Amino acid sequence: MNMIYPGSFDPITNGHLDIIRRAATLADTLYIAVMVNHSKSPMFSIEERVELIQQVTDDIDNVIVITFEGLLVNVFQTYPIEAIVKGLRAISDFEYEFQMAQINREMQPRAETLFMMTNPEWGYLSSSLVREIHGLGGKIDQFAPPLVVSAMNRKLEEK
Ligand code: PNS
């Protein structure tokens, strides 16, 4: 079965990577889909996010990194995907994810959503928190791959 793991990945964290590694063992092909969102002001451009994801998933053979704009379910028309994979961290994620899963399947009956429970080690992690901690001078080595931490340090220096 081919699966799609969508997100903003600004930046990719160890929590994302945990889900990606586990989902990749279950999927024939796992498409990691980076959402192009014009309304947010991201830390990394789409191209930078794609490159970082490609680099940190380099050792996983069945991963393909793609981008998408607009509705996630539209990607089902372009790629041979059977299911959406989402990571659930806490009950607080559940309500919104439940709603999205139902509305996505309403729009695209082929779009089943499969949930994976986040490893408790990363239960508190989010890209926005990692960005905030980094911006305020905190150490983030334990939250994201070294390559991502270096890229974030460079961004800060560029400012
Ligand atoms: O990493 P994020 O920002 O939590 O990922 C959210 C994402 C990209 C999975 C979600 O916002 C999404 O699927 N957006 C695409 C737009 C869409 O299809 N919206 C309708 C579903 S409710």
Coordinates of N, CA, C and O and ligand atoms in Angstrom, one line a residue:
M1 N 0.8 -1.2 0.0 CA 0.0 0.0 0.0 C 0.9 1.3 0.0 O 1.9 1.3 0.7
N2 N 0.5 2.2 -0.8 CA 1.3 3.5 -0.8 C 0.6 4.5 0.1 O -0.6 4.6 0.1
M3 N 1.4 5.2 0.9 CA 0.9 6.1 1.8 C 1.5 7.5 1.7 O 2.5 7.7 1.1
I4 N 0.7 8.5 2.2 CA 1.2 9.9 2.1 C 1.2 10.5 3.5 O 0.3 10.3 4.3
Y5 N 2.3 11.1 3.8 CA 2.5 11.7 5.2 C 2.6 13.2 4.9 O 3.7 13.7 4.5
P6 N 1.5 14.0 5.1 CA 1.6 15.4 4.8 C 1.9 16.3 6.0 O 1.7 15.9 7.2
G7 N 2.5 17.4 5.7 CA 2.7 18.3 6.8 C 3.4 19.6 6.3 O 3.7 19.7 5.1
S8 N 3.7 20.5 7.3 CA 4.4 21.7 6.9 C 5.9 21.5 7.0 O 6.7 22.1 6.3
F9 N 6.3 20.7 8.0 CA 7.8 20.3 8.1 C 8.7 21.5 8.1 O 9.7 21.6 7.5
D10 N 8.3 22.5 9.0 CA 9.1 23.8 9.0 C 9.7 24.0 10.4 O 9.2 24.8 11.1
P11 N 10.7 23.2 10.8 CA 11.4 22.2 10.1 C 10.9 20.7 10.5 O 10.1 20.6 11.4
I12 N 11.5 19.8 9.8 CA 11.3 18.4 10.1 C 11.9 18.1 11.5 O 13.0 18.6 11.7
T13 N 11.2 17.4 12.4 CA 11.7 17.2 13.7 C 12.0 15.6 13.9 O 11.5 14.8 13.1
N14 N 12.5 15.3 15.1 CA 12.7 13.9 15.4 C 11.3 13.2 15.5 O 11.2 12.0 15.3
G15 N 10.3 13.9 15.9 CA 9.0 13.3 16.0 C 8.5 12.9 14.6 O 7.9 11.8 14.4
H16 N 8.6 13.8 13.6 CA 8.3 13.5 12.2 C 9.1 12.3 11.8 O 8.5 11.3 11.2
L17 N 10.4 12.3 12.1 CA 11.2 11.2 11.6 C 10.9 9.9 12.1 O 10.9 8.8 11.4
D18 N 10.4 9.9 13.4 CA 10.0 8.6 14.0 C 8.8 8.0 13.3 O 8.7 6.9 12.9
I19 N 7.8 8.9 13.0 CA 6.6 8.5 12.2 C 7.0 8.0 10.8 O 6.6 7.0 10.3
I20 N 7.9 8.7 10.2 CA 8.3 8.4 8.8 C 9.0 7.0 8.8 O 8.7 6.2 7.9
R21 N 9.9 6.8 9.7 CA 10.6 5.5 9.7 C 9.6 4.3 10.0 O 9.7 3.3 9.3
R22 N 8.7 4.6 10.9 CA 7.8 3.5 11.2 C 6.8 3.3 10.1 O 6.5 2.1 9.7
A23 N 6.3 4.4 9.5 CA 5.3 4.3 8.4 C 6.0 3.6 7.1 O 5.4 2.8 6.4
A24 N 7.3 4.0 6.9 CA 8.0 3.4 5.8 C 8.2 1.9 5.8 O 8.3 1.3 4.8
T25 N 8.2 1.4 7.1 CA 8.3 -0.1 7.2 C 7.0 -0.8 6.8 O 6.9 -1.9 6.4
L26 N 5.9 0.0 6.9 CA 4.5 -0.6 6.6 C 4.1 -0.3 5.1 O 3.4 -1.1 4.5
A27 N 4.6 0.8 4.6 CA 4.2 1.2 3.2 C 5.1 0.6 2.1 O 6.3 0.4 2.4
D28 N 4.5 0.4 0.9 CA 5.4 0.1 -0.2 C 6.2 1.4 -0.5 O 7.4 1.4 -0.5
T29 N 5.4 2.4 -0.8 CA 6.1 3.8 -1.0 C 5.4 4.7 0.0 O 4.2 4.8 0.1
L30 N 6.3 5.5 0.6 CA 5.8 6.6 1.5 C 6.1 7.9 0.9 O 7.3 8.3 0.7
Y31 N 5.0 8.6 0.5 CA 5.2 10.0 0.0 C 5.2 11.0 1.1 O 4.2 11.0 1.9
I32 N 6.3 11.7 1.3 CA 6.2 12.8 2.3 C 5.8 14.1 1.5 O 6.5 14.5 0.6
A33 N 4.7 14.6 1.9 CA 4.1 15.7 1.1 C 4.2 17.0 1.9 O 3.6 17.2 3.0
V34 N 5.1 17.9 1.4 CA 5.3 19.2 2.1 C 4.2 20.2 1.5 O 4.1 20.4 0.3
M35 N 3.4 20.8 2.4 CA 2.4 21.7 2.0 C 3.0 23.1 1.7 O 3.7 23.7 2.5
V36 N 2.6 23.6 0.5 CA 2.9 24.9 0.1 C 1.8 25.8 0.7 O 0.7 25.7 0.3
N37 N 2.2 26.6 1.7 CA 1.3 27.5 2.4 C 1.7 29.0 2.2 O 2.6 29.4 2.9
H38 N 1.0 29.7 1.4 CA 1.4 31.1 1.1 C 1.1 32.0 2.2 O 1.6 33.1 2.4
S39 N 0.1 31.6 3.1 CA -0.3 32.6 4.1 C 0.6 32.7 5.3 O 0.7 33.7 6.0
K40 N 1.3 31.5 5.6 CA 2.3 31.6 6.7 C 3.6 32.2 6.3 O 3.9 32.2 5.1
S41 N 4.4 32.7 7.3 CA 5.7 33.2 6.9 C 6.7 32.1 7.5 O 7.0 32.2 8.7
P42 N 7.1 31.2 6.7 CA 7.9 30.0 7.2 C 9.3 30.4 7.4 O 9.8 31.4 6.9
M43 N 10.0 29.6 8.2 CA 11.4 29.7 8.5 C 12.2 29.3 7.2 O 13.1 29.9 6.8
F44 N 11.8 28.1 6.7 CA 12.4 27.5 5.5 C 11.5 27.6 4.3 O 10.3 27.3 4.4
S45 N 12.1 27.9 3.1 CA 11.3 27.9 1.9 C 10.9 26.4 1.6 O 11.5 25.5 2.2
I46 N 10.0 26.2 0.7 CA 9.6 24.9 0.3 C 10.8 24.1 -0.2 O 11.0 22.9 0.2
E47 N 11.6 24.7 -1.0 CA 12.8 24.0 -1.6 C 13.7 23.6 -0.5 O 14.3 22.5 -0.5
E48 N 13.9 24.4 0.5 CA 14.8 24.1 1.6 C 14.3 23.0 2.5 O 15.0 22.1 2.9
R49 N 12.9 23.0 2.7 CA 12.3 21.9 3.5 C 12.4 20.6 2.8 O 12.7 19.6 3.4
V50 N 12.2 20.6 1.4 CA 12.2 19.4 0.7 C 13.7 18.8 0.7 O 13.9 17.6 1.0
E51 N 14.7 19.7 0.6 CA 16.0 19.3 0.6 C 16.4 18.7 2.0 O 17.0 17.6 2.1
L52 N 16.0 19.3 3.0 CA 16.3 18.8 4.4 C 15.7 17.5 4.6 O 16.3 16.6 5.1
I53 N 14.4 17.3 4.2 CA 13.7 16.0 4.4 C 14.4 15.0 3.6 O 14.7 13.8 4.0
Q54 N 14.8 15.3 2.3 CA 15.5 14.3 1.5 C 16.8 13.9 2.1 O 17.1 12.7 2.2
Q55 N 17.5 14.8 2.7 CA 18.8 14.5 3.3 C 18.7 13.6 4.5 O 19.4 12.7 4.7
V56 N 17.7 14.0 5.4 CA 17.6 13.2 6.7 C 16.8 11.9 6.5 O 16.8 11.1 7.4
T57 N 16.3 11.6 5.3 CA 15.6 10.3 5.0 C 16.3 9.6 3.9 O 15.8 8.6 3.4
D58 N 17.6 10.0 3.7 CA 18.4 9.5 2.6 C 18.6 8.0 2.7 O 18.7 7.3 1.7
D59 N 18.6 7.4 3.9 CA 18.8 6.0 4.1 C 17.6 5.2 4.0 O 17.6 3.9 4.1
I60 N 16.4 5.8 3.8 CA 15.2 5.1 3.7 C 14.8 5.0 2.2 O 14.5 6.0 1.5
D61 N 14.8 3.7 1.7 CA 14.7 3.5 0.2 C 13.4 3.9 -0.4 O 13.3 4.4 -1.5
N62 N 12.3 3.7 0.4 CA 11.0 3.8 -0.2 C 10.2 5.1 0.1 O 9.0 5.2 0.1
V63 N 11.1 6.1 0.3 CA 10.5 7.5 0.6 C 10.6 8.4 -0.6 O 11.7 8.4 -1.2
I64 N 9.5 9.1 -0.9 CA 9.6 10.1 -2.0 C 9.1 11.4 -1.5 O 8.0 11.4 -0.9
V65 N 9.8 12.5 -1.6 CA 9.4 13.7 -1.1 C 8.7 14.5 -2.2 O 9.3 14.7 -3.3
I66 N 7.5 15.0 -1.9 CA 6.8 15.8 -2.9 C 6.3 17.1 -2.3 O 6.3 17.2 -1.0
T67 N 5.8 18.0 -3.1 CA 5.1 19.2 -2.5 C 3.7 19.2 -3.0 O 3.4 18.6 -4.0
F68 N 2.8 19.8 -2.3 CA 1.4 20.0 -2.8 C 0.9 21.3 -2.4 O 1.3 21.9 -1.4
E69 N -0.1 21.8 -3.2 CA -0.7 23.1 -2.9 C -2.2 22.9 -2.9 O -2.7 22.1 -3.7
G70 N -2.9 23.5 -2.1 CA -4.4 23.3 -2.1 C -4.8 22.1 -1.3 O -4.1 21.7 -0.3
L71 N -5.8 21.4 -1.7 CA -6.4 20.3 -0.9 C -5.5 19.1 -1.0 O -5.0 18.7 -2.1
L72 N -5.3 18.5 0.1 CA -4.5 17.2 0.2 C -5.1 16.1 -0.6 O -4.4 15.4 -1.3
V73 N -6.4 16.0 -0.6 CA -7.1 14.9 -1.3 C -6.9 15.0 -2.9 O -6.9 14.0 -3.5
N74 N -6.5 16.2 -3.4 CA -6.3 16.3 -4.8 C -5.0 15.5 -5.2 O -4.9 15.1 -6.4
V75 N -4.1 15.3 -4.2 CA -2.9 14.6 -4.5 C -3.2 13.1 -4.9 O -2.5 12.5 -5.6
F76 N -4.4 12.7 -4.5 CA -4.8 11.3 -4.8 C -5.1 11.1 -6.3 O -5.1 10.0 -6.8
Q77 N -5.2 12.3 -7.0 CA -5.4 12.2 -8.5 C -4.1 12.1 -9.2 O -4.1 11.7 -10.4
T78 N -3.1 12.6 -8.6 CA -1.8 12.7 -9.2 C -0.9 11.5 -8.9 O 0.0 11.1 -9.7
Y79 N -1.0 11.0 -7.7 CA -0.1 9.9 -7.2 C -0.9 8.7 -6.8 O -2.0 8.8 -6.4
P80 N -0.3 7.5 -7.0 CA -1.0 6.2 -6.6 C -1.0 6.0 -5.1 O -0.3 5.2 -4.6
I81 N -1.8 6.8 -4.4 CA -1.8 6.7 -2.9 C -3.1 6.1 -2.4 O -4.2 6.3 -3.0
E82 N -3.0 5.2 -1.4 CA -4.2 4.6 -0.8 C -4.5 5.2 0.5 O -5.7 5.1 0.9
A83 N -3.5 5.7 1.2 CA -3.9 6.2 2.6 C -3.0 7.4 3.0 O -1.9 7.5 2.6
I84 N -3.6 8.2 3.9 CA -2.9 9.3 4.6 C -2.4 8.8 5.9 O -3.2 8.1 6.6
V85 N -1.2 9.1 6.3 CA -0.7 8.7 7.6 C -0.5 10.0 8.4 O 0.0 11.0 7.9
K86 N -1.0 9.9 9.7 CA -0.9 11.0 10.6 C -0.3 10.5 11.9 O -0.7 9.4 12.3
G87 N 0.5 11.4 12.6 CA 1.0 11.0 13.9 C 0.0 11.7 14.9 O -0.3 12.8 14.8
L88 N -0.3 10.9 16.0 CA -1.1 11.5 17.0 C -0.3 11.6 18.3 O 0.3 10.6 18.8
R89 N -0.1 12.8 18.8 CA 0.7 13.0 20.0 C -0.2 12.9 21.3 O 0.2 12.3 22.2
A90 N -1.3 13.5 21.3 CA -2.1 13.6 22.5 C -3.6 13.7 22.1 O -3.9 13.9 20.9
I91 N -4.4 13.5 23.1 CA -5.9 13.6 22.9 C -6.2 14.9 22.2 O -7.1 15.0 21.3
S92 N -5.5 16.0 22.5 CA -5.8 17.3 21.9 C -5.6 17.3 20.4 O -6.2 18.1 19.7
D93 N -4.7 16.4 19.9 CA -4.6 16.3 18.4 C -5.8 15.6 17.8 O -6.2 15.8 16.7
F94 N -6.4 14.8 18.6 CA -7.4 13.8 18.1 C -8.6 14.5 17.4 O -9.0 14.1 16.3
E95 N -9.2 15.5 18.1 CA -10.4 16.1 17.7 C -10.3 16.7 16.2 O -11.1 16.4 15.4
Y96 N -9.3 17.4 16.0 CA -9.0 18.1 14.8 C -8.7 17.0 13.7 O -9.2 17.1 12.6
E97 N -7.9 16.1 14.1 CA -7.5 15.0 13.1 C -8.6 14.2 12.7 O -8.8 13.8 11.5
F98 N -9.5 13.9 13.6 CA -10.7 13.1 13.4 C -11.6 13.8 12.4 O -12.1 13.2 11.4
Q99 N -11.8 15.1 12.6 CA -12.6 15.9 11.7 C -11.9 16.0 10.3 O -12.6 15.8 9.3
M100 N -10.6 16.2 10.2 CA -9.9 16.2 8.9 C -10.1 14.9 8.2 O -10.3 14.8 7.0
A101 N -9.9 13.8 8.9 CA -10.0 12.5 8.3 C -11.4 12.2 7.7 O -11.5 11.7 6.6
Q102 N -12.4 12.7 8.4 CA -13.8 12.5 8.0 C -14.1 13.3 6.7 O -14.7 12.9 5.8
I103 N -13.6 14.6 6.8 CA -13.9 15.5 5.7 C -13.1 15.1 4.5 O -13.6 15.2 3.3
N104 N -11.9 14.6 4.7 CA -11.1 14.2 3.5 C -11.7 13.0 2.8 O -11.7 12.9 1.6
R105 N -12.3 12.1 3.6 CA -12.9 10.9 3.0 C -14.2 11.3 2.3 O -14.6 10.6 1.4
E106 N -14.8 12.3 2.9 CA -16.1 12.8 2.2 C -15.7 13.3 0.8 O -16.5 13.1 -0.1
M107 N -14.6 14.1 0.8 CA -14.2 14.7 -0.5 C -13.6 13.7 -1.5 O -13.7 13.8 -2.7
Q108 N -12.9 12.7 -0.9 CA -12.2 11.7 -1.7 C -12.4 10.3 -1.0 O -11.6 10.0 -0.1
P109 N -13.4 9.5 -1.5 CA -13.7 8.3 -0.8 C -12.5 7.3 -0.7 O -12.5 6.4 0.2
R110 N -11.5 7.5 -1.5 CA -10.3 6.6 -1.5 C -9.4 7.0 -0.3 O -8.4 6.3 0.0
A111 N -9.6 8.2 0.2 CA -8.6 8.7 1.2 C -8.9 8.2 2.6 O -9.6 8.8 3.4
E112 N -8.3 7.0 2.9 CA -8.4 6.5 4.3 C -7.3 7.2 5.1 O -6.2 7.4 4.6
T113 N -7.5 7.5 6.4 CA -6.5 8.1 7.2 C -6.1 7.0 8.2 O -6.9 6.5 8.9
L114 N -4.8 6.8 8.3 CA -4.3 5.8 9.3 C -3.5 6.7 10.4 O -2.7 7.5 10.0
F115 N -3.8 6.4 11.6 CA -3.1 7.1 12.7 C -2.0 6.3 13.4 O -2.3 5.1 13.7
M116 N -0.9 6.9 13.6 CA 0.2 6.2 14.3 C 0.4 7.0 15.6 O 0.5 8.2 15.6
M117 N 0.5 6.3 16.7 CA 0.7 7.0 18.0 C 2.2 7.4 18.1 O 3.1 6.5 17.9
T118 N 2.4 8.6 18.4 CA 3.8 9.1 18.5 C 4.5 8.4 19.6 O 4.0 8.1 20.6
N119 N 5.8 8.1 19.4 CA 6.7 7.6 20.4 C 6.6 8.6 21.6 O 6.8 9.8 21.4
P120 N 6.3 8.1 22.8 CA 6.2 9.0 24.0 C 7.4 10.0 24.1 O 7.2 11.1 24.6
E121 N 8.5 9.5 23.6 CA 9.7 10.4 23.7 C 9.5 11.7 23.0 O 10.1 12.7 23.4
W122 N 8.7 11.7 22.0 CA 8.5 12.9 21.2 C 7.1 13.5 21.4 O 6.6 14.3 20.5
G123 N 6.4 13.1 22.4 CA 5.0 13.4 22.5 C 4.7 14.9 22.7 O 3.6 15.4 22.4
Y124 N 5.7 15.7 23.2 CA 5.6 17.1 23.4 C 6.1 18.0 22.3 O 6.0 19.2 22.3
L125 N 6.6 17.3 21.3 CA 7.4 18.0 20.2 C 6.5 18.6 19.1 O 5.6 18.0 18.7
S126 N 6.9 19.8 18.7 CA 6.2 20.4 17.5 C 7.3 21.3 16.8 O 8.2 21.9 17.5
S127 N 7.1 21.5 15.5 CA 8.0 22.4 14.8 C 8.0 23.8 15.3 O 9.1 24.4 15.5
S128 N 6.8 24.3 15.7 CA 6.7 25.7 16.2 C 7.5 25.8 17.5 O 8.1 26.8 17.7
L129 N 7.4 24.8 18.4 CA 8.1 24.9 19.7 C 9.6 24.9 19.4 O 10.3 25.6 20.1
V130 N 10.0 24.0 18.5 CA 11.5 23.9 18.2 C 12.0 25.3 17.7 O 13.0 25.8 18.1
R131 N 11.2 25.9 16.8 CA 11.6 27.2 16.2 C 11.6 28.2 17.3 O 12.6 29.0 17.4
E132 N 10.6 28.2 18.2 CA 10.6 29.2 19.3 C 11.8 29.0 20.3 O 12.5 30.0 20.6
I133 N 12.1 27.8 20.7 CA 13.2 27.5 21.6 C 14.5 28.0 21.0 O 15.3 28.7 21.6
H134 N 14.7 27.6 19.7 CA 15.9 28.0 18.9 C 16.0 29.5 18.8 O 17.1 30.1 19.1
G135 N 14.9 30.2 18.5 CA 14.9 31.6 18.4 C 15.3 32.4 19.7 O 15.8 33.5 19.7
L136 N 14.9 31.7 20.8 CA 15.2 32.3 22.1 C 16.5 31.8 22.7 O 16.8 32.0 23.9
G137 N 17.3 31.2 21.9 CA 18.7 30.8 22.3 C 18.8 29.4 23.0 O 19.8 29.1 23.5
G138 N 17.7 28.7 23.0 CA 17.7 27.3 23.7 C 18.4 26.3 22.8 O 18.5 26.4 21.6
K139 N 18.8 25.2 23.5 CA 19.4 24.1 22.8 C 18.4 23.2 22.2 O 17.4 22.8 22.8
I140 N 18.5 22.8 20.9 CA 17.5 22.0 20.2 C 18.1 20.7 19.7 O 17.4 20.0 18.9
D141 N 19.3 20.4 20.0 CA 20.0 19.2 19.5 C 19.2 17.9 19.7 O 19.3 17.0 18.9
Q142 N 18.4 17.9 20.8 CA 17.7 16.6 21.1 C 16.4 16.5 20.4 O 15.7 15.5 20.5
F143 N 16.0 17.6 19.7 CA 14.6 17.6 19.0 C 14.7 17.4 17.5 O 13.6 17.1 16.9
A144 N 15.8 17.7 16.9 CA 15.9 17.6 15.4 C 17.2 17.1 15.0 O 18.2 17.2 15.7
P145 N 17.3 16.5 13.8 CA 18.6 15.9 13.3 C 19.6 17.0 13.2 O 19.3 18.2 12.9
P146 N 20.9 16.7 13.4 CA 22.0 17.6 13.4 C 22.0 18.5 12.1 O 22.2 19.7 12.2
L147 N 21.6 17.9 11.0 CA 21.6 18.7 9.7 C 20.6 19.8 9.8 O 20.8 20.9 9.3
V148 N 19.5 19.6 10.4 CA 18.4 20.6 10.6 C 18.8 21.6 11.6 O 18.6 22.8 11.3
V149 N 19.5 21.2 12.7 CA 19.9 22.2 13.7 C 20.9 23.1 13.0 O 20.8 24.4 13.2
S150 N 21.9 22.6 12.2 CA 22.8 23.4 11.5 C 22.1 24.4 10.6 O 22.5 25.6 10.5
A151 N 21.2 23.9 9.8 CA 20.4 24.8 8.9 C 19.7 25.9 9.7 O 19.6 27.1 9.2
M152 N 19.2 25.6 10.8 CA 18.5 26.6 11.7 C 19.5 27.6 12.2 O 19.2 28.8 12.2
N153 N 20.7 27.1 12.6 CA 21.7 28.1 13.1 C 22.1 29.0 12.0 O 22.2 30.2 12.2
R154 N 22.2 28.5 10.7 CA 22.6 29.4 9.6 C 21.5 30.5 9.4 O 21.8 31.6 9.1
K155 N 20.2 30.0 9.5 CA 19.1 31.0 9.3 C 19.2 32.1 10.3 O 19.0 33.3 10.0
L156 N 19.5 31.8 11.6 CA 19.6 32.7 12.6 C 20.8 33.7 12.4 O 20.6 34.9 12.6
E157 N 21.9 33.2 11.9 CA 23.1 34.0 11.6 C 22.8 35.0 10.4 O 23.2 36.1 10.4
E158 N 22.0 34.5 9.5 CA 21.6 35.3 8.3 C 20.8 36.6 8.7 O 20.8 37.6 8.0
K159 N 20.1 36.4 9.8 CA 19.2 37.5 10.2 C 19.9 38.8 10.6 O 21.0 38.7 11.3
Ligands
PNS1 O1 2.4 20.0 9.8 P1 1.0 20.5 9.9 O2 1.1 22.0 9.6 O3 0.3 20.2 11.1 O4 0.2 19.8 8.7 C1 -1.1 20.1 8.4 C2 -1.6 19.5 7.1 C3 -0.7 20.0 5.9 C4 -1.5 18.0 7.2 C5 -3.0 20.0 6.8 O5 -3.1 21.4 7.1 C6 -3.5 19.7 5.4 O6 -3.8 18.6 5.1 N1 -3.6 20.8 4.6 C7 -4.0 20.7 3.2 C8 -5.3 21.5 3.0 C9 -6.5 20.6 3.1 O7 -6.6 19.6 2.4 N2 -7.5 21.0 3.9 C10 -8.7 20.3 4.0 C11 -8.6 19.2 5.1 S1 -9.4 19.7 6.5

